[in-house]
XYZ file of C-alpha atoms in Angstrom:
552
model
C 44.631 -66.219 71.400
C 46.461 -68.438 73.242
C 46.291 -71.948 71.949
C 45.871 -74.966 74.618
C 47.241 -78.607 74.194
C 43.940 -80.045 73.612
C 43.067 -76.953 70.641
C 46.374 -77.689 68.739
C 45.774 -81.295 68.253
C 42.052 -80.529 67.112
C 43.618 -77.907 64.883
C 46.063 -80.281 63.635
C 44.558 -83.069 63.239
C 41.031 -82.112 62.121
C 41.814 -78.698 60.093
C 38.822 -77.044 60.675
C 39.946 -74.278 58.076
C 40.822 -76.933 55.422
C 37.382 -75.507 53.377
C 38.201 -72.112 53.966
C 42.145 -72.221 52.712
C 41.567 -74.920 50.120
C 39.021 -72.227 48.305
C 41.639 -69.667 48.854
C 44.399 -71.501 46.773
C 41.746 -72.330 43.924
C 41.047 -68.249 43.929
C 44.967 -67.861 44.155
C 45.225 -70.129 40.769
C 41.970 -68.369 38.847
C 43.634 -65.158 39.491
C 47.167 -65.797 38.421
C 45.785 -68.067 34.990
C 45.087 -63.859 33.937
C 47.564 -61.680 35.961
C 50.471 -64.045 34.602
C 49.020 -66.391 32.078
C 49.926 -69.752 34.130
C 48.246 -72.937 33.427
C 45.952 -71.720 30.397
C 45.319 -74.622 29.381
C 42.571 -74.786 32.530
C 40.615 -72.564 30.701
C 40.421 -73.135 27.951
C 39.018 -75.883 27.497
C 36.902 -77.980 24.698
C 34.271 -75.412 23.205
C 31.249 -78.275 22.732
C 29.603 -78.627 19.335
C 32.352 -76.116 17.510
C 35.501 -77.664 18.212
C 37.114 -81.054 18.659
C 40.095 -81.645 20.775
C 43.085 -80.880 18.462
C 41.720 -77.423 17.716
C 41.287 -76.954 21.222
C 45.124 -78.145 22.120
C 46.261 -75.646 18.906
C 43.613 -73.015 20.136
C 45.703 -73.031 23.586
C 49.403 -73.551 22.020
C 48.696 -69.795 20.301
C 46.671 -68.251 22.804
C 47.682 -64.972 23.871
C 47.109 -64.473 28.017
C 45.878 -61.932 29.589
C 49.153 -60.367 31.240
C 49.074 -57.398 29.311
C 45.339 -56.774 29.985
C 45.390 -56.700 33.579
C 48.445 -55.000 33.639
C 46.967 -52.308 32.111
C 44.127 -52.559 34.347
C 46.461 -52.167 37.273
C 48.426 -49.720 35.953
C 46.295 -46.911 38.447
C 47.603 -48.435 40.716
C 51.103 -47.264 40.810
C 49.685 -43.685 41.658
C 49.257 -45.219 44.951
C 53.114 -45.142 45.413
C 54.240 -42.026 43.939
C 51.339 -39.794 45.168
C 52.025 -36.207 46.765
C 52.103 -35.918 50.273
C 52.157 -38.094 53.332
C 53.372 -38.114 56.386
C 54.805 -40.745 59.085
C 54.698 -40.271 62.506
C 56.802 -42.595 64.595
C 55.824 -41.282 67.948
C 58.916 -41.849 69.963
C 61.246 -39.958 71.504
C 63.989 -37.788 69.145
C 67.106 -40.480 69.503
C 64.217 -43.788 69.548
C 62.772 -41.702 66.508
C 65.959 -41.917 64.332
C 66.551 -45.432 64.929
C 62.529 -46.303 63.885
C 63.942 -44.108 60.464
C 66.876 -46.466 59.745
C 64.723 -49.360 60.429
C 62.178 -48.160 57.981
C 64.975 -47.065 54.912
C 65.770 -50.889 55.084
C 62.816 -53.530 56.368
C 64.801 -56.232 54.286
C 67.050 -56.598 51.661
C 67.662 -52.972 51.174
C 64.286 -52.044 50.772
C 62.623 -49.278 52.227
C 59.122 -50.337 54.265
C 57.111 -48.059 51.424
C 59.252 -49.668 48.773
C 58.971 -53.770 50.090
C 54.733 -52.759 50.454
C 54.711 -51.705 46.821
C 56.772 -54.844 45.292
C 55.988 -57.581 47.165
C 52.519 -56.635 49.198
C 50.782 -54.894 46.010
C 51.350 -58.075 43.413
C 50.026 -60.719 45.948
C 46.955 -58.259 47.219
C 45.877 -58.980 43.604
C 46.825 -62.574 43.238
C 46.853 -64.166 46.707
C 44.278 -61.947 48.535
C 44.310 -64.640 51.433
C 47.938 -64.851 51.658
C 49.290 -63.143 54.633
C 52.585 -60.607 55.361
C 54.598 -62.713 58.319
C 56.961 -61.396 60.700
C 60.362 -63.539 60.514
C 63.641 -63.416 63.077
C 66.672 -65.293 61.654
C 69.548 -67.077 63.692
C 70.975 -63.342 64.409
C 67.863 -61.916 65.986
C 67.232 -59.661 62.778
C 63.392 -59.244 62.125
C 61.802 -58.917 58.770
C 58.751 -59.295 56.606
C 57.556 -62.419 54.246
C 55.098 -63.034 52.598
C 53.552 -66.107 52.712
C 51.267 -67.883 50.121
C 47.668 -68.834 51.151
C 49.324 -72.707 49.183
C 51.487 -72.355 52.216
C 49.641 -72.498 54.903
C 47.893 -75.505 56.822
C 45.569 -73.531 58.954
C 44.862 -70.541 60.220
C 41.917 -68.930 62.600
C 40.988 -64.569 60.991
C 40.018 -62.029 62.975
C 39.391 -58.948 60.556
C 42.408 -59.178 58.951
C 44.431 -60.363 61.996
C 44.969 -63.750 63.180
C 44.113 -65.832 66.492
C 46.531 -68.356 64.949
C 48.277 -69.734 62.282
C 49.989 -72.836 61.226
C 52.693 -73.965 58.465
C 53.966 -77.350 56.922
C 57.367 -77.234 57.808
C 59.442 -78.145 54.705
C 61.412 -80.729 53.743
C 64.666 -78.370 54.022
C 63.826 -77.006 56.961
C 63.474 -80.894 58.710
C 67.052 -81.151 57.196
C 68.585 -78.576 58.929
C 66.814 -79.753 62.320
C 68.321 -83.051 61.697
C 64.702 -84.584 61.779
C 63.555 -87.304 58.900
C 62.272 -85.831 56.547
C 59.196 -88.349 56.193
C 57.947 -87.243 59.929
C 55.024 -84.682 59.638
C 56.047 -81.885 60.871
C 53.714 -78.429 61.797
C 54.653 -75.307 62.859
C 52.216 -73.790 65.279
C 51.968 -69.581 66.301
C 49.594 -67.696 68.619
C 49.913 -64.709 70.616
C 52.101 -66.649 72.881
C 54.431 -69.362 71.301
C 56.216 -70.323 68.376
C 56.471 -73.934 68.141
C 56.882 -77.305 66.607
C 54.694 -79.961 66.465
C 54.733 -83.534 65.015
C 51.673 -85.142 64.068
C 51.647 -89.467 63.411
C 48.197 -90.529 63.154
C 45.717 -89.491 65.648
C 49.534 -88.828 67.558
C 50.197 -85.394 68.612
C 53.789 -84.335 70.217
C 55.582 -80.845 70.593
C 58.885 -80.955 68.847
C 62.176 -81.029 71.853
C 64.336 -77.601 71.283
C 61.506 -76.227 68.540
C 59.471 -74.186 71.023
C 60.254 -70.238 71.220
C 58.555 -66.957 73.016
C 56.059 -65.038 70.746
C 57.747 -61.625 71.857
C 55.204 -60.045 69.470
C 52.715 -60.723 71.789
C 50.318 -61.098 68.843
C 50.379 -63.517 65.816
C 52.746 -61.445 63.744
C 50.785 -61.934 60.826
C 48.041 -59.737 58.769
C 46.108 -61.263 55.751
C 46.562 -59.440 52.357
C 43.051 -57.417 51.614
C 40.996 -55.821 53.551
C 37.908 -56.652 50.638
C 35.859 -59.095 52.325
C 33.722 -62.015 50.148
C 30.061 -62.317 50.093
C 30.564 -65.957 51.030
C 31.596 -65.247 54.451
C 33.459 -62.396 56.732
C 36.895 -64.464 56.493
C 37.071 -65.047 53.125
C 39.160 -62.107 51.074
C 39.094 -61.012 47.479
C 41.389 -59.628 44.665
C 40.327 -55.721 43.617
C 39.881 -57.810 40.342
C 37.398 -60.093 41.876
C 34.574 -58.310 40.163
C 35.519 -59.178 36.439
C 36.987 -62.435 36.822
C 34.046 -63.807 34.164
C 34.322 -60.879 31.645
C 38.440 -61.612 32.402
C 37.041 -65.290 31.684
C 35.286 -64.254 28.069
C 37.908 -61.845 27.215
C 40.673 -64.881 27.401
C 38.115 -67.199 25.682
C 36.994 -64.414 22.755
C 40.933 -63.811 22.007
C 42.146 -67.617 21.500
C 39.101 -67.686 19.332
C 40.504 -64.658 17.482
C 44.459 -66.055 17.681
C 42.802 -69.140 15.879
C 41.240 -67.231 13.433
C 44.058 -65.182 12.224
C 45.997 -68.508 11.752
C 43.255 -70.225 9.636
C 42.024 -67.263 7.720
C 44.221 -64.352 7.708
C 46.570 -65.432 5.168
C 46.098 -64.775 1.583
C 45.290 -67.160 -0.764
C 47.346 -67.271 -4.053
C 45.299 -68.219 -7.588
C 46.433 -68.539 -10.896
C 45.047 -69.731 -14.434
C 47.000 -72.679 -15.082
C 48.766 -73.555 -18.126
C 49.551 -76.889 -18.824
C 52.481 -78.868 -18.008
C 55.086 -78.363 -20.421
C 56.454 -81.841 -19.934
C 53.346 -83.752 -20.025
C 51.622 -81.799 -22.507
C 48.606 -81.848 -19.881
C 48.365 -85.153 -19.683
C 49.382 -85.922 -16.307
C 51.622 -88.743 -17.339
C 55.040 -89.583 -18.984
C 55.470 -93.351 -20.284
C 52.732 -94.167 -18.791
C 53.913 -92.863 -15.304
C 52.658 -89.580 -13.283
C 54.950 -86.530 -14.310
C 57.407 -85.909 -12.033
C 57.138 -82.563 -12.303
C 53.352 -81.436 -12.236
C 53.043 -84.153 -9.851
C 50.320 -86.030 -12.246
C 48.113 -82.993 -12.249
C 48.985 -81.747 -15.810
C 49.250 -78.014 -14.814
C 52.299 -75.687 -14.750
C 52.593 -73.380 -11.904
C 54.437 -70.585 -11.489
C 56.388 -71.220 -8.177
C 59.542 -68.995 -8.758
C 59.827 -65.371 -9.017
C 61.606 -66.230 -12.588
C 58.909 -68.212 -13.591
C 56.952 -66.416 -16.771
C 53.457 -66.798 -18.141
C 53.653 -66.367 -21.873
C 49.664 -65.326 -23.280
C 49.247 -65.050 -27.139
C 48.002 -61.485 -28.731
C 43.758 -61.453 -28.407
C 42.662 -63.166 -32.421
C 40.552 -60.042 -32.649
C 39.515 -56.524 -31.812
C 36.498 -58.766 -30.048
C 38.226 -61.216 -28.025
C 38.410 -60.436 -24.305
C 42.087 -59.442 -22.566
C 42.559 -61.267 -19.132
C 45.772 -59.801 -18.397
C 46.508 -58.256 -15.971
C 44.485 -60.795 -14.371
C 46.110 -63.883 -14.822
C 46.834 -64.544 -10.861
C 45.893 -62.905 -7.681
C 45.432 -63.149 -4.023
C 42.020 -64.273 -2.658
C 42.128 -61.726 0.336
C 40.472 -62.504 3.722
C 37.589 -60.402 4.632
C 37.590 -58.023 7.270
C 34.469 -58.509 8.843
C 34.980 -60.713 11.493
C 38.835 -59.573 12.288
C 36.336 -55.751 13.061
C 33.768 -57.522 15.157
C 36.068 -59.593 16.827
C 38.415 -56.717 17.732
C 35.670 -54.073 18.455
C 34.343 -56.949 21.003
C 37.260 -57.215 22.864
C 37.904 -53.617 23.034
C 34.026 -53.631 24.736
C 35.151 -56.321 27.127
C 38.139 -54.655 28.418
C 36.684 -50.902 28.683
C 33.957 -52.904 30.384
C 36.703 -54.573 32.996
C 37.953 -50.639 33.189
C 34.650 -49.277 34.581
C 33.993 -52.244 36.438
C 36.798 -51.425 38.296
C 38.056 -48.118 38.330
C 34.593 -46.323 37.091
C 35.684 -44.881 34.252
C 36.261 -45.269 30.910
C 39.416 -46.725 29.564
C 39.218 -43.789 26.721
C 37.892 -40.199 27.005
C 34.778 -40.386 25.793
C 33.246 -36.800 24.157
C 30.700 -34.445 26.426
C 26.805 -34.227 25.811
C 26.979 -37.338 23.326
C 28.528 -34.368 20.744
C 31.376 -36.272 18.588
C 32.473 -32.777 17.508
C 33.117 -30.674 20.914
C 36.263 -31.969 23.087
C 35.850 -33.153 26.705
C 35.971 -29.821 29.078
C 38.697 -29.853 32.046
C 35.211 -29.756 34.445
C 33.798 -33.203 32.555
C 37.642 -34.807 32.579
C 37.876 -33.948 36.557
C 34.564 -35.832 37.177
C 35.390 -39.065 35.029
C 38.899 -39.274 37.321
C 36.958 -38.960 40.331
C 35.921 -42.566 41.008
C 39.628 -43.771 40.367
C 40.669 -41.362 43.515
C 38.107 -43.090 45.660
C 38.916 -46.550 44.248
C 42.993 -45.451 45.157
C 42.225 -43.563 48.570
C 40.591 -46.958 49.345
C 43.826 -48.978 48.277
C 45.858 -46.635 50.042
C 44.398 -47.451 53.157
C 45.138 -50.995 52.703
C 48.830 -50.247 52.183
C 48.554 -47.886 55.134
C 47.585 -50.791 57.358
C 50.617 -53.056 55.979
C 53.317 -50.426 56.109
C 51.851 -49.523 59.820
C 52.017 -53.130 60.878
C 55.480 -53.700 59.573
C 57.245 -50.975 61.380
C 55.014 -51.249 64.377
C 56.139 -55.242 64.322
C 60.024 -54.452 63.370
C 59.741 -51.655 66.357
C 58.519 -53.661 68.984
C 61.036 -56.234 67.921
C 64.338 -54.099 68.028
C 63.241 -50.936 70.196
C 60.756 -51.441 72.775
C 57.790 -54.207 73.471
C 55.606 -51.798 74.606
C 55.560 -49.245 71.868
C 52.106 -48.098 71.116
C 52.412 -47.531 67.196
C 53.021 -45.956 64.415
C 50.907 -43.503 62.596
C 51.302 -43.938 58.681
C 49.453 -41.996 55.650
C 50.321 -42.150 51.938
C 49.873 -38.987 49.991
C 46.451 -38.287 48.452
C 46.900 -36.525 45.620
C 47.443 -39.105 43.289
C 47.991 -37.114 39.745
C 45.998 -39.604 37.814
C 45.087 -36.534 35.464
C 47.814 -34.944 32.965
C 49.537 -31.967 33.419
C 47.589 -30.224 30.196
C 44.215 -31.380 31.694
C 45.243 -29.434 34.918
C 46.210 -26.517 33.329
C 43.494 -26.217 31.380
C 41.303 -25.982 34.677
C 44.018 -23.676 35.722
C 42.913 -21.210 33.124
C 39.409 -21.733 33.475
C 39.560 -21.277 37.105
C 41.441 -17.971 36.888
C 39.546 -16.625 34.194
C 36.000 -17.652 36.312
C 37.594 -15.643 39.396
C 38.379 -18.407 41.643
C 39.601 -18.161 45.091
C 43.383 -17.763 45.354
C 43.740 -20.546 47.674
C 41.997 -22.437 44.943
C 44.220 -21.234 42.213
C 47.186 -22.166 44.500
C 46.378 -25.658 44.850
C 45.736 -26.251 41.009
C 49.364 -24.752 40.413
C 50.516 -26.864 42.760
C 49.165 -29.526 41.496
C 49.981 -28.809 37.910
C 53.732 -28.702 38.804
C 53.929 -31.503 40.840
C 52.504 -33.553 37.699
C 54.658 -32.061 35.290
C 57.595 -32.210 37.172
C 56.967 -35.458 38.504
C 60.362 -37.653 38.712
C 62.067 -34.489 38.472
C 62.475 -33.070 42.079
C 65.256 -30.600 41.506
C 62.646 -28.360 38.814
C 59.778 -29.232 41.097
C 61.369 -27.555 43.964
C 62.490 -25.121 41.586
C 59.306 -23.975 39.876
C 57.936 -24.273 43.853
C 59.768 -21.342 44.770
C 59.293 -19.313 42.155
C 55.958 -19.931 42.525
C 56.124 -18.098 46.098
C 58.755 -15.368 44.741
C 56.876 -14.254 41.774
C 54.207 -11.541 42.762
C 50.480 -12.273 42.147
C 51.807 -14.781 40.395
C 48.033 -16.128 38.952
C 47.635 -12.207 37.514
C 48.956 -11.017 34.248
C 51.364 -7.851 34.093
C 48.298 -5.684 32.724
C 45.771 -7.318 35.261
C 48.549 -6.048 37.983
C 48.673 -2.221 36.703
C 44.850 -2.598 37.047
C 45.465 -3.316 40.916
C 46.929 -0.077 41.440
C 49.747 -1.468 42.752
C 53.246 -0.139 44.922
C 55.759 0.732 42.121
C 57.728 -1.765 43.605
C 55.891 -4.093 43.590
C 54.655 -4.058 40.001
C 58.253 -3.590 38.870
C 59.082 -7.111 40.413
C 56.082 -8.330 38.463
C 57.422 -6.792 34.894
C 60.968 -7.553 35.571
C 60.517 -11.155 37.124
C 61.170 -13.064 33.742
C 64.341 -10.934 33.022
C 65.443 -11.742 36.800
C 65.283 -15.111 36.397
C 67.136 -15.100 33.327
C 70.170 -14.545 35.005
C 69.445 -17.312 37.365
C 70.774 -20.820 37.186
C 68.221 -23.746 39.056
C 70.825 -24.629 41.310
C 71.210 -21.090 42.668
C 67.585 -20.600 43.189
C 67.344 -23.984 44.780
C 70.295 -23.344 47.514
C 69.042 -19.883 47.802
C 65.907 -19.815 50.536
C 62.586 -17.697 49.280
C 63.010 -14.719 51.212
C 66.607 -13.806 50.008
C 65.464 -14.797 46.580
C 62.513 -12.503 46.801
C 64.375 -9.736 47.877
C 67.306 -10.224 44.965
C 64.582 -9.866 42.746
C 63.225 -6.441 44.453
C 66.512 -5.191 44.516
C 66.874 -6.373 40.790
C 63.644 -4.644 39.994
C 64.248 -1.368 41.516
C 67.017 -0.367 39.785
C 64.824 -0.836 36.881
C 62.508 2.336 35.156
C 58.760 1.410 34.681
C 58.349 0.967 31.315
C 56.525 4.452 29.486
C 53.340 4.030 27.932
C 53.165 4.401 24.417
C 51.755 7.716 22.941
C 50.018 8.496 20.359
C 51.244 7.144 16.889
C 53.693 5.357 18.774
C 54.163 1.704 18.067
C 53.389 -0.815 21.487
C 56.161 -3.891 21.206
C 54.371 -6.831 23.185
């Protein structure tokens, strides 16, 4: 959209997306009071009819936030990141190509595009859903990405998750360096055309001399931060923790109530029968005067660890002995510190199905306390996280595409067409036990090898995640190996080539003799046939006879 005279002073003057951005900074604040605990004191407020104002201030000063909560809740979401697979296609020619790859290993301040998506798109997609990436070119004609906050912005016109236009305050520092007073208003206007300045005094609208620059994007180089749209309207956008913002709410409320709790009630209270004050003589007073030292009470209590009790011996066989109880510790009851803390483990495995569908703990099969969950039932429960992150991975698709697609057309050509981005879907939200186990199952049930392949696969690159050197490793070997998902005895069963079922016996004793740095530098074939050549100068083992002992 290009933006006429006449639209920029009704934009500027009128704001006719004050409503919509003024909403989006209120969401911004609810959903950093539980990402990052600010301004707590918003929330919790007076509890009417149980609590008076200075509980309510020392109910707040020991709160505990909700940081680590919803950091748990998003920790999923790092799978996003580090998933298998992937690709990027750049779609230019071979020496255009290499320069798109430098421009993507650094996108700003030494951050890759994948990397700068993760740390500084991810955090606001949760906090500052209306916030927006923005294309930037400094002084030396170097593009980059920002981010700026939805508190940021004066006005701006969506479409989808694109803009027609958008406008910013222009900043007290930034009036500095134009050598303009800093007590003129001062707005900074983009749409698919321009990039300028404009200063508004009243019902006065002028375009800032020297401020006015080409929009070589050719687009507002801008795209709002989530693709989840609001039920109150197609260009309002949510947080992916929207959904349990009021259980988010309770849960903050329920553990201040707790925090308050422990303070007033969770110590023990010390008790003692009281003998009387030794300087008194129980009266409470010396000369007329309260004793100094029982404080006028007329009891002795033991306040030092060297303090004794003296009792006399029982008068008879009859009389009752109190020792050892002659002190003690009134101890606070349980009950509601187990309600309270059973309720807030509800609220939060609540939050976790809410949003990834799922339990937050593995819960047992057929309601059956005493039979484990199978592989089969712990591959279901993870299936609604994968949709949940194949949907979030699309949104981070869209933001890495329209980074290098923005920083391309910048610094390579204005005509290029695009990028083509996808993340890796396998995100290995399961352990690498849980995948072996339906490793097993799947070979002992006669699955497909192509089936079989993929759950190795998977298998090692979960175990050997963060280690890529024995991930490529235990890759090859996986090809090398012969019939790799059969046992040695399964193998004889096959009626196999004698060479072939000699590699198969002799494979762990050839690798033995292997270091991991030799079988990664070394490509599969020539690895597969040092292992035949190994093999064959090997005997097949004979089979034991009769009476003859068989060493496993």
């Amino acid at each position: 959209m290009i933006l006429q005279p006449s639209d920029i002073k009704t934009i500027l003057t009128e704001n006719p997306s004050r409503l919509l951005l003024t909403q989006a900074v209120e969401y911004s604040k609810d959903m950093r009071v539980h990402l990052y605990g600010e301004n707590l004191e918003a929330r919790l407020t007076v509890i009417d009819g149980f609590e008076d104002k200075a509980l309510q201030k020392l109910r707040v000063k020991y709160a505990k936030s909700n940081k680590d909560l919803f950091a748990r809740l998003s920790r999923p979401l790092d799978k996003v990141f580090s998933a298998r697979g992937g690709s990027t296609y750049y779609n230019l020619a071979e020496s255009a190509e290499k320069a798109a790859m430098n421009i993507a290993a650094n996108v700003r301040d030494g951050y890759s595009c994948k990397k700068w998506v993760e740390m500084f798109w991810k955090p606001r997609f949760l906090d500052d859903p209306n916030g927006v990436i923005f294309m930037e070119i400094d002084q030396e004609n170097r593009c980059y990405p920002t981010y700026k906050a939805s508190s940021a912005i004066f006005a701006y016109k969506p479409k989808g998750t694109m803009l027609d236009y958008i406008v910013f305050t222009v900043s007290a520092a930034e009036k500095r360096a134009a050598g303009i007073d800093e007590k003129e208003t001062i707005y900074r206007v983009v749409d698919d055309a321009f990039d300028y300045w404009y200063k508004v005094d009243g019902k006065e609208v002028t375009q800032v001399p020297d401020h006015t620059y080409p929009n070589y994007f050719g687009q507002v180089p801008a795209i709002i931060n989530s693709d989840m749209v609001s039920s109150k309207g197609p260009d309002q956008f949510i947080s992916l923790f929207d959904e349990i913002i009021d259980l988010a709410n309770q849960f903050l409320t329920k553990g201040s109530i707790k925090v308050t709790h422990d303070f007033m009630h969770g110590f023990p209270k010390y008790w003692e029968y009281a003998d009387s004050c030794n300087t008194c003589n129980g009266t409470g007073f010396v000369e007329s005067k309260p004793c100094e030292k029982c404080k006028g009470s007329g009891k002795s209590v033991m306040t030092k660890v060297s303090d004794v009790k003296l009792i006399e011996y029982p008068e008879s066989k009859d009389a009752p002995i109190v020792t050892p109880n002659v002190a003690g510790y009134v101890e606070p009851s349980k009950t509601y510190y187990e309600i309270a803390t059973d309720d807030l483990e509800a609220l939060e495995d609540a939050m976790t199905f809410t949003i990834w569908g799922t339990h937050r703990k593995q819960q047992m099969g057929n309601n059956d306390q005493s039979q484990p969950i199978t592989a089969t039932q712990a591959f279901l429960d993870v299936q609604p996280v994968h949709d949940r992150l194949t949907m979030i991975a699309e949104m981070a698709e869209r933001r890495h595409k329209f980074i290098i697609d923005m920083l391309i057309k910048h610094t390579i050509s204005q005509t290029y067409s695009g990028a083509t981005i996808n993340y890796g879907r396998r995100f290995l939200i399961e352990g690498p036990d849980t995948i072996w186990n339906r490793y097993v199952r799947a070979r002992k049930d006669g699955a497909p090898a192509k089936v079989l392949n993929d759950l190795l696969v998977e298998y090692i690159e979960t175990k050997y995640n963060g280690d890529p050197i024995n991930m490529n490793v235990q890759m090859k070997l996986m090809v090398v190996e012969p019939f790799v998902h059969s046992t040695v005895e399964q193998v004889k069963s096959f009626g196999p080539d004698e060479q072939d079922l000699k590699a198969k016996i002799y494979f762990g004793e050839w690798l033995s003799t292997k270091s991991s740095m030799e079988i990664l530098a070394t490509d599969i074939k020539k690895l597969r046939d040092d292992l035949y050549s190994y093999a064959n100068g090997k005997k097949l083992p004979t089979p034991a006879g009769p009476g003859v002992p068989t060493l496993n």
